[in-house]
Amino acid sequence: MKLVHTVQELRAELDIQRRAGKKIGLVPTMGALHEGHASLVRRAVAENDIVVVSDFVNPTQFNDKSDLAAYPRTPEQDAAMLEKAGCDIVFMPEVEEMYPEPVKETYNFGELEAVMEGPQRPGHFSGVATVVHRLFNIVEPKKAFFGEKDFQQLAIIRRLVEQLNLPLEIVPCPIVRAEDGLALSSRNMRLSAEARKIAPQIYATLKKAVEQSQSQTIDEVKHFVINTLKSFTVFDTEYFEIVNDTTLQPIANWSEARGVVGCIAVWLDGVRLIDVIRFR
Ligand code: PAF
């Protein structure tokens, strides 16, 4: 496995591989890797000849400076995990390498970013699109792999690819959970032992909500989730929305969309956790 820090080095290496007819896959990450990332890399390894993983905490997607400062950074452990998962090239640029000049581009995803994470994190998706678009330009992958936990991010990246006719396939990968059901996230390592113990109640509540959806209205299911989490007193639910899985717009009746998911953001112990569950 090669560790590269500059765009020039990465392009030179990938040119050689492309000339040899190799198919290149990309897994963009912000590091602090866990088993969820390893599963993306293994999938990329199975579907490509050469796998590049970017490991870069992207400042343009943080609207909260303290969140950026607190974001975990574990480059040595990341490299060891990536080597084991079969990654060929790790790209770990400095901020100045990705952004040699002040960032001027902005992206607008209309209704897709008018809901859920969008209003809570102004500028977040434009920042994600900025870095992902730059990574696509640098790596020129045939396929790029993203986790379904960041459901809205996935929809936005698909829209980016459609809007700009980018020549690659976006591959969605299922959420990986701990044995107790908590969706794996780099942020989980910031939870205290006590908070970590109660955190699986988020997924447990979502699972119960799916059962209830057989006999209850959307509003009833939404109240159930919000009130159940409230009853634990330690959770502060930022949003829970039941949405059309393509447009991401909230629906009022179960029959309004063929694909329906529930998306949630919850604060626990000063850590913001997100999760998704499929209803239909
Ligand atoms: O999902 C993430 O880790 C990040 O948003 C991404 C896609 C790597 C862009 O920085």
PDB file of C-alpha atoms in Angstrom, residues 19-256:
ATOM      1  CA  ARG A  19      -2.153   3.178 -18.837  1.00  0.00           C
ATOM      2  CA  ALA A  20      -1.887  -0.436 -17.719  1.00  0.00           C
ATOM      3  CA  GLY A  21      -5.675  -0.678 -18.156  1.00  0.00           C
ATOM      4  CA  LYS A  22      -6.476  -0.824 -14.444  1.00  0.00           C
ATOM      5  CA  LYS A  23      -9.917   0.151 -13.213  1.00  0.00           C
ATOM      6  CA  ILE A  24      -9.700   2.618 -10.334  1.00  0.00           C
ATOM      7  CA  GLY A  25     -12.143   2.826  -7.424  1.00  0.00           C
ATOM      8  CA  LEU A  26     -12.329   5.599  -4.820  1.00  0.00           C
ATOM      9  CA  VAL A  27     -13.473   5.549  -1.192  1.00  0.00           C
ATOM     10  CA  PRO A  28     -13.595   9.109   0.180  1.00  0.00           C
ATOM     11  CA  THR A  29     -13.272   9.290   3.984  1.00  0.00           C
ATOM     12  CA  MET A  30     -12.421  11.750   6.720  1.00  0.00           C
ATOM     13  CA  GLY A  31     -10.317   9.181   8.564  1.00  0.00           C
ATOM     14  CA  ALA A  32     -10.910   7.925  12.126  1.00  0.00           C
ATOM     15  CA  LEU A  33     -11.751   4.743  10.313  1.00  0.00           C
ATOM     16  CA  HIS A  34     -13.903   1.933  11.664  1.00  0.00           C
ATOM     17  CA  GLU A  35     -15.380  -1.312  10.412  1.00  0.00           C
ATOM     18  CA  GLY A  36     -17.958   0.602   8.350  1.00  0.00           C
ATOM     19  CA  HIS A  37     -15.153   2.168   6.301  1.00  0.00           C
ATOM     20  CA  ALA A  38     -13.353  -1.179   6.061  1.00  0.00           C
ATOM     21  CA  SER A  39     -16.515  -2.652   4.516  1.00  0.00           C
ATOM     22  CA  LEU A  40     -16.533   0.128   1.879  1.00  0.00           C
ATOM     23  CA  VAL A  41     -12.895  -0.589   1.070  1.00  0.00           C
ATOM     24  CA  ARG A  42     -13.482  -4.344   0.810  1.00  0.00           C
ATOM     25  CA  ARG A  43     -16.386  -3.715  -1.566  1.00  0.00           C
ATOM     26  CA  ALA A  44     -14.198  -1.361  -3.634  1.00  0.00           C
ATOM     27  CA  VAL A  45     -11.420  -3.973  -3.724  1.00  0.00           C
ATOM     28  CA  ALA A  46     -13.891  -6.578  -5.001  1.00  0.00           C
ATOM     29  CA  GLU A  47     -15.091  -4.300  -7.824  1.00  0.00           C
ATOM     30  CA  ASN A  48     -11.887  -2.537  -8.968  1.00  0.00           C
ATOM     31  CA  ASP A  49      -8.229  -3.233  -9.798  1.00  0.00           C
ATOM     32  CA  ILE A  50      -6.818  -0.331  -7.824  1.00  0.00           C
ATOM     33  CA  VAL A  51      -8.452   1.207  -4.753  1.00  0.00           C
ATOM     34  CA  VAL A  52      -7.680   4.732  -3.580  1.00  0.00           C
ATOM     35  CA  VAL A  53      -8.877   5.841  -0.150  1.00  0.00           C
ATOM     36  CA  SER A  54      -8.764   9.544   0.653  1.00  0.00           C
ATOM     37  CA  ASP A  55      -8.271  10.309   4.338  1.00  0.00           C
ATOM     38  CA  PHE A  56      -8.885  14.024   4.766  1.00  0.00           C
ATOM     39  CA  VAL A  57     -10.830  15.975   7.382  1.00  0.00           C
ATOM     40  CA  ASN A  58     -12.453  18.454   5.036  1.00  0.00           C
ATOM     41  CA  PRO A  59     -12.749  21.892   6.690  1.00  0.00           C
ATOM     42  CA  THR A  60     -15.181  23.289   4.095  1.00  0.00           C
ATOM     43  CA  GLN A  61     -17.982  20.990   5.249  1.00  0.00           C
ATOM     44  CA  PHE A  62     -17.835  22.054   8.918  1.00  0.00           C
ATOM     45  CA  ASN A  63     -19.992  25.054   9.723  1.00  0.00           C
ATOM     46  CA  ASP A  64     -19.004  24.699  13.384  1.00  0.00           C
ATOM     47  CA  LYS A  65     -15.310  25.324  14.098  1.00  0.00           C
ATOM     48  CA  SER A  66     -15.378  23.451  17.413  1.00  0.00           C
ATOM     49  CA  ASP A  67     -16.817  20.367  15.658  1.00  0.00           C
ATOM     50  CA  LEU A  68     -13.924  20.531  13.175  1.00  0.00           C
ATOM     51  CA  ALA A  69     -11.373  20.878  15.993  1.00  0.00           C
ATOM     52  CA  ALA A  70     -12.919  17.938  17.908  1.00  0.00           C
ATOM     53  CA  TYR A  71     -13.132  15.651  14.878  1.00  0.00           C
ATOM     54  CA  PRO A  72     -11.021  12.562  15.714  1.00  0.00           C
ATOM     55  CA  ARG A  73      -7.781  12.090  13.792  1.00  0.00           C
ATOM     56  CA  THR A  74      -6.075   8.674  13.883  1.00  0.00           C
ATOM     57  CA  PRO A  75      -3.793   8.503  10.790  1.00  0.00           C
ATOM     58  CA  GLU A  76      -1.568   5.614  11.973  1.00  0.00           C
ATOM     59  CA  GLN A  77      -4.492   3.358  12.902  1.00  0.00           C
ATOM     60  CA  ASP A  78      -6.226   4.348   9.657  1.00  0.00           C
ATOM     61  CA  ALA A  79      -3.227   3.268   7.575  1.00  0.00           C
ATOM     62  CA  ALA A  80      -3.037  -0.097   9.379  1.00  0.00           C
ATOM     63  CA  MET A  81      -6.749  -0.749   8.860  1.00  0.00           C
ATOM     64  CA  LEU A  82      -6.617   0.239   5.187  1.00  0.00           C
ATOM     65  CA  GLU A  83      -3.654  -2.015   4.490  1.00  0.00           C
ATOM     66  CA  LYS A  84      -5.576  -4.923   6.037  1.00  0.00           C
ATOM     67  CA  ALA A  85      -8.704  -4.138   4.003  1.00  0.00           C
ATOM     68  CA  GLY A  86      -6.726  -4.301   0.754  1.00  0.00           C
ATOM     69  CA  CYS A  87      -6.424  -0.594  -0.131  1.00  0.00           C
ATOM     70  CA  ASP A  88      -3.698   0.171  -2.719  1.00  0.00           C
ATOM     71  CA  ILE A  89      -3.198   3.916  -2.272  1.00  0.00           C
ATOM     72  CA  VAL A  90      -4.027   6.156   0.695  1.00  0.00           C
ATOM     73  CA  PHE A  91      -4.259   9.844  -0.113  1.00  0.00           C
ATOM     74  CA  MET A  92      -3.670  11.972   3.011  1.00  0.00           C
ATOM     75  CA  PRO A  93      -3.319  15.575   1.837  1.00  0.00           C
ATOM     76  CA  GLU A  94      -2.781  18.648   3.992  1.00  0.00           C
ATOM     77  CA  VAL A  95      -5.506  21.307   3.823  1.00  0.00           C
ATOM     78  CA  GLU A  96      -3.227  23.531   1.661  1.00  0.00           C
ATOM     79  CA  GLU A  97      -2.833  20.682  -0.830  1.00  0.00           C
ATOM     80  CA  MET A  98      -6.600  20.309  -1.367  1.00  0.00           C
ATOM     81  CA  TYR A  99      -7.241  24.037  -1.093  1.00  0.00           C
ATOM     82  CA  PRO A 100      -4.196  25.984  -2.311  1.00  0.00           C
ATOM     83  CA  GLU A 101      -6.450  29.030  -2.862  1.00  0.00           C
ATOM     84  CA  PRO A 102      -9.528  30.262  -0.989  1.00  0.00           C
ATOM     85  CA  VAL A 103     -12.515  28.154  -2.073  1.00  0.00           C
ATOM     86  CA  LYS A 104     -14.774  30.067  -4.484  1.00  0.00           C
ATOM     87  CA  GLU A 105     -17.094  27.375  -5.770  1.00  0.00           C
ATOM     88  CA  THR A 106     -20.515  26.795  -4.233  1.00  0.00           C
ATOM     89  CA  TYR A 107     -23.012  24.074  -5.053  1.00  0.00           C
ATOM     90  CA  ASN A 108     -26.759  24.213  -4.765  1.00  0.00           C
ATOM     91  CA  PHE A 109     -28.884  21.101  -4.496  1.00  0.00           C
ATOM     92  CA  GLY A 110     -32.257  22.835  -4.109  1.00  0.00           C
ATOM     93  CA  GLU A 111     -34.930  20.825  -2.315  1.00  0.00           C
ATOM     94  CA  LEU A 112     -32.489  17.982  -1.547  1.00  0.00           C
ATOM     95  CA  GLU A 113     -30.655  20.191   0.902  1.00  0.00           C
ATOM     96  CA  ALA A 114     -33.657  22.169   2.152  1.00  0.00           C
ATOM     97  CA  VAL A 115     -34.472  19.399   4.644  1.00  0.00           C
ATOM     98  CA  MET A 116     -32.894  17.541   7.575  1.00  0.00           C
ATOM     99  CA  GLU A 117     -29.117  18.162   7.684  1.00  0.00           C
ATOM    100  CA  GLY A 118     -29.396  21.148   5.300  1.00  0.00           C
ATOM    101  CA  PRO A 119     -31.027  23.738   7.583  1.00  0.00           C
ATOM    102  CA  GLN A 120     -29.090  22.435  10.620  1.00  0.00           C
ATOM    103  CA  ARG A 121     -25.697  22.715   8.925  1.00  0.00           C
ATOM    104  CA  PRO A 122     -25.713  25.650   6.476  1.00  0.00           C
ATOM    105  CA  GLY A 123     -23.052  25.245   3.773  1.00  0.00           C
ATOM    106  CA  HIS A 124     -22.311  21.657   4.781  1.00  0.00           C
ATOM    107  CA  PHE A 125     -23.381  20.001   1.536  1.00  0.00           C
ATOM    108  CA  SER A 126     -21.708  22.623  -0.616  1.00  0.00           C
ATOM    109  CA  GLY A 127     -18.502  21.825   1.309  1.00  0.00           C
ATOM    110  CA  VAL A 128     -18.997  18.080   0.833  1.00  0.00           C
ATOM    111  CA  ALA A 129     -19.617  18.590  -2.904  1.00  0.00           C
ATOM    112  CA  THR A 130     -16.524  20.810  -3.165  1.00  0.00           C
ATOM    113  CA  VAL A 131     -14.176  18.180  -1.793  1.00  0.00           C
ATOM    114  CA  VAL A 132     -15.862  15.191  -3.445  1.00  0.00           C
ATOM    115  CA  HIS A 133     -15.869  16.911  -6.858  1.00  0.00           C
ATOM    116  CA  ARG A 134     -12.159  17.767  -6.454  1.00  0.00           C
ATOM    117  CA  LEU A 135     -11.390  14.170  -5.438  1.00  0.00           C
ATOM    118  CA  PHE A 136     -13.298  12.862  -8.484  1.00  0.00           C
ATOM    119  CA  ASN A 137     -11.247  15.212 -10.711  1.00  0.00           C
ATOM    120  CA  ILE A 138      -7.954  14.147  -9.172  1.00  0.00           C
ATOM    121  CA  VAL A 139      -8.572  10.384  -9.012  1.00  0.00           C
ATOM    122  CA  GLU A 140     -10.911   9.956 -12.022  1.00  0.00           C
ATOM    123  CA  PRO A 141     -12.405   6.774 -10.543  1.00  0.00           C
ATOM    124  CA  LYS A 142     -14.783   4.503 -12.445  1.00  0.00           C
ATOM    125  CA  LYS A 143     -16.666   3.882  -9.191  1.00  0.00           C
ATOM    126  CA  ALA A 144     -16.880   5.712  -5.861  1.00  0.00           C
ATOM    127  CA  PHE A 145     -18.225   4.109  -2.684  1.00  0.00           C
ATOM    128  CA  PHE A 146     -20.338   5.848  -0.031  1.00  0.00           C
ATOM    129  CA  GLY A 147     -22.128   4.593   3.078  1.00  0.00           C
ATOM    130  CA  GLU A 148     -25.920   4.730   3.336  1.00  0.00           C
ATOM    131  CA  LYS A 149     -25.722   6.039   6.902  1.00  0.00           C
ATOM    132  CA  ASP A 150     -25.160   9.507   5.430  1.00  0.00           C
ATOM    133  CA  PHE A 151     -28.316   9.052   3.391  1.00  0.00           C
ATOM    134  CA  GLN A 152     -28.768  12.699   2.442  1.00  0.00           C
ATOM    135  CA  GLN A 153     -25.087  13.039   1.508  1.00  0.00           C
ATOM    136  CA  LEU A 154     -25.432  10.018  -0.774  1.00  0.00           C
ATOM    137  CA  ALA A 155     -28.482  11.561  -2.522  1.00  0.00           C
ATOM    138  CA  ILE A 156     -26.592  14.827  -2.946  1.00  0.00           C
ATOM    139  CA  ILE A 157     -23.503  13.170  -4.400  1.00  0.00           C
ATOM    140  CA  ARG A 158     -25.692  11.257  -6.850  1.00  0.00           C
ATOM    141  CA  ARG A 159     -27.286  14.564  -7.861  1.00  0.00           C
ATOM    142  CA  LEU A 160     -23.808  16.133  -8.264  1.00  0.00           C
ATOM    143  CA  VAL A 161     -22.825  13.336 -10.634  1.00  0.00           C
ATOM    144  CA  GLU A 162     -26.087  13.708 -12.601  1.00  0.00           C
ATOM    145  CA  GLN A 163     -25.954  17.524 -12.767  1.00  0.00           C
ATOM    146  CA  LEU A 164     -22.369  17.596 -14.029  1.00  0.00           C
ATOM    147  CA  ASN A 165     -22.516  14.383 -16.084  1.00  0.00           C
ATOM    148  CA  LEU A 166     -19.499  13.029 -14.257  1.00  0.00           C
ATOM    149  CA  PRO A 167     -18.277   9.767 -15.787  1.00  0.00           C
ATOM    150  CA  LEU A 168     -18.436   7.485 -12.755  1.00  0.00           C
ATOM    151  CA  GLU A 169     -20.785   5.226 -10.859  1.00  0.00           C
ATOM    152  CA  ILE A 170     -21.780   5.949  -7.264  1.00  0.00           C
ATOM    153  CA  VAL A 171     -22.034   2.726  -5.267  1.00  0.00           C
ATOM    154  CA  PRO A 172     -24.182   2.906  -2.096  1.00  0.00           C
ATOM    155  CA  CYS A 173     -23.066   0.563   0.704  1.00  0.00           C
ATOM    156  CA  PRO A 174     -25.180  -0.645   3.648  1.00  0.00           C
ATOM    157  CA  ILE A 175     -24.818   0.717   7.174  1.00  0.00           C
ATOM    158  CA  VAL A 176     -22.544  -1.344   9.416  1.00  0.00           C
ATOM    159  CA  ARG A 177     -23.744  -1.626  13.021  1.00  0.00           C
ATOM    160  CA  ALA A 178     -22.143  -2.652  16.296  1.00  0.00           C
ATOM    161  CA  GLU A 179     -23.585  -5.847  17.789  1.00  0.00           C
ATOM    162  CA  ASP A 180     -25.898  -3.776  19.967  1.00  0.00           C
ATOM    163  CA  GLY A 181     -27.274  -1.983  16.891  1.00  0.00           C
ATOM    164  CA  LEU A 182     -25.518   1.391  17.097  1.00  0.00           C
ATOM    165  CA  ALA A 183     -24.580   2.557  13.591  1.00  0.00           C
ATOM    166  CA  LEU A 184     -20.778   2.734  13.370  1.00  0.00           C
ATOM    167  CA  SER A 185     -19.494   6.299  13.178  1.00  0.00           C
ATOM    168  CA  SER A 186     -16.182   8.023  13.801  1.00  0.00           C
ATOM    169  CA  ARG A 187     -18.065  10.199  16.279  1.00  0.00           C
ATOM    170  CA  ASN A 188     -18.919   7.202  18.512  1.00  0.00           C
ATOM    171  CA  MET A 189     -15.404   7.276  19.955  1.00  0.00           C
ATOM    172  CA  ARG A 190     -16.257  10.631  21.566  1.00  0.00           C
ATOM    173  CA  LEU A 191     -19.090   9.116  23.635  1.00  0.00           C
ATOM    174  CA  SER A 192     -18.499   8.457  27.351  1.00  0.00           C
ATOM    175  CA  ALA A 193     -18.835   4.800  28.437  1.00  0.00           C
ATOM    176  CA  GLU A 194     -22.244   5.592  29.918  1.00  0.00           C
ATOM    177  CA  ALA A 195     -23.499   7.344  26.783  1.00  0.00           C
ATOM    178  CA  ARG A 196     -22.163   4.544  24.598  1.00  0.00           C
ATOM    179  CA  LYS A 197     -24.277   2.092  26.634  1.00  0.00           C
ATOM    180  CA  ILE A 198     -27.517   3.963  25.988  1.00  0.00           C
ATOM    181  CA  ALA A 199     -26.774   5.017  22.377  1.00  0.00           C
ATOM    182  CA  PRO A 200     -28.186   1.753  20.853  1.00  0.00           C
ATOM    183  CA  GLN A 201     -31.632   2.930  22.002  1.00  0.00           C
ATOM    184  CA  ILE A 202     -31.671   5.153  18.913  1.00  0.00           C
ATOM    185  CA  TYR A 203     -31.712   2.175  16.546  1.00  0.00           C
ATOM    186  CA  ALA A 204     -33.912   0.123  18.898  1.00  0.00           C
ATOM    187  CA  THR A 205     -36.494   2.947  18.779  1.00  0.00           C
ATOM    188  CA  LEU A 206     -36.275   3.163  14.979  1.00  0.00           C
ATOM    189  CA  LYS A 207     -36.840  -0.592  14.699  1.00  0.00           C
ATOM    190  CA  LYS A 208     -39.929  -0.342  16.919  1.00  0.00           C
ATOM    191  CA  ALA A 209     -41.107   2.543  14.735  1.00  0.00           C
ATOM    192  CA  VAL A 210     -40.979   0.277  11.690  1.00  0.00           C
ATOM    193  CA  GLU A 211     -43.198  -2.253  13.497  1.00  0.00           C
ATOM    194  CA  GLN A 212     -45.615   0.514  14.492  1.00  0.00           C
ATOM    195  CA  SER A 213     -45.758   1.799  10.930  1.00  0.00           C
ATOM    196  CA  GLN A 214     -47.860  -1.241  10.028  1.00  0.00           C
ATOM    197  CA  SER A 215     -50.797   0.182  12.001  1.00  0.00           C
ATOM    198  CA  GLN A 216     -49.999   3.859  12.639  1.00  0.00           C
ATOM    199  CA  THR A 217     -49.944   7.091  10.644  1.00  0.00           C
ATOM    200  CA  ILE A 218     -46.747   8.942   9.793  1.00  0.00           C
ATOM    201  CA  ASP A 219     -47.470  11.563  12.461  1.00  0.00           C
ATOM    202  CA  GLU A 220     -48.067   8.894  15.093  1.00  0.00           C
ATOM    203  CA  VAL A 221     -44.809   7.132  14.235  1.00  0.00           C
ATOM    204  CA  LYS A 222     -42.922  10.429  14.338  1.00  0.00           C
ATOM    205  CA  HIS A 223     -44.345  11.257  17.764  1.00  0.00           C
ATOM    206  CA  PHE A 224     -43.517   7.767  18.963  1.00  0.00           C
ATOM    207  CA  VAL A 225     -39.836   8.136  18.018  1.00  0.00           C
ATOM    208  CA  ILE A 226     -39.470  11.642  19.419  1.00  0.00           C
ATOM    209  CA  ASN A 227     -41.308  10.857  22.678  1.00  0.00           C
ATOM    210  CA  THR A 228     -39.548   7.530  23.243  1.00  0.00           C
ATOM    211  CA  LEU A 229     -36.122   9.121  22.905  1.00  0.00           C
ATOM    212  CA  LYS A 230     -37.220  12.048  25.101  1.00  0.00           C
ATOM    213  CA  SER A 231     -38.210   9.607  27.836  1.00  0.00           C
ATOM    214  CA  PHE A 232     -34.554   8.570  28.257  1.00  0.00           C
ATOM    215  CA  THR A 233     -33.789  12.245  29.146  1.00  0.00           C
ATOM    216  CA  VAL A 234     -30.234  12.029  27.749  1.00  0.00           C
ATOM    217  CA  PHE A 235     -31.189  12.315  24.074  1.00  0.00           C
ATOM    218  CA  ASP A 236     -31.911  15.591  22.348  1.00  0.00           C
ATOM    219  CA  THR A 237     -33.495  14.834  18.963  1.00  0.00           C
ATOM    220  CA  GLU A 238     -32.574  17.471  16.376  1.00  0.00           C
ATOM    221  CA  TYR A 239     -34.864  16.026  13.716  1.00  0.00           C
ATOM    222  CA  PHE A 240     -36.642  12.846  12.807  1.00  0.00           C
ATOM    223  CA  GLU A 241     -38.182  12.873   9.346  1.00  0.00           C
ATOM    224  CA  ILE A 242     -39.977  10.207   7.349  1.00  0.00           C
ATOM    225  CA  VAL A 243     -39.132  10.943   3.718  1.00  0.00           C
ATOM    226  CA  ASN A 244     -39.362   9.794   0.126  1.00  0.00           C
ATOM    227  CA  ASP A 245     -36.029   7.967  -0.375  1.00  0.00           C
ATOM    228  CA  THR A 246     -35.350   9.713  -3.712  1.00  0.00           C
ATOM    229  CA  THR A 247     -36.551  13.299  -3.270  1.00  0.00           C
ATOM    230  CA  LEU A 248     -35.877  13.314   0.502  1.00  0.00           C
ATOM    231  CA  GLN A 249     -39.072  15.314   0.973  1.00  0.00           C
ATOM    232  CA  PRO A 250     -41.162  14.485   4.060  1.00  0.00           C
ATOM    233  CA  ILE A 251     -44.311  12.543   3.255  1.00  0.00           C
ATOM    234  CA  ALA A 252     -47.692  12.703   4.981  1.00  0.00           C
ATOM    235  CA  ASN A 253     -49.023   9.238   4.033  1.00  0.00           C
ATOM    236  CA  TRP A 254     -47.311   5.889   3.679  1.00  0.00           C
ATOM    237  CA  SER A 255     -48.680   5.488   0.154  1.00  0.00           C
ATOM    238  CA  GLU A 256     -47.093   8.753  -1.065  1.00  0.00           C
TER     239      GLU A 256
END
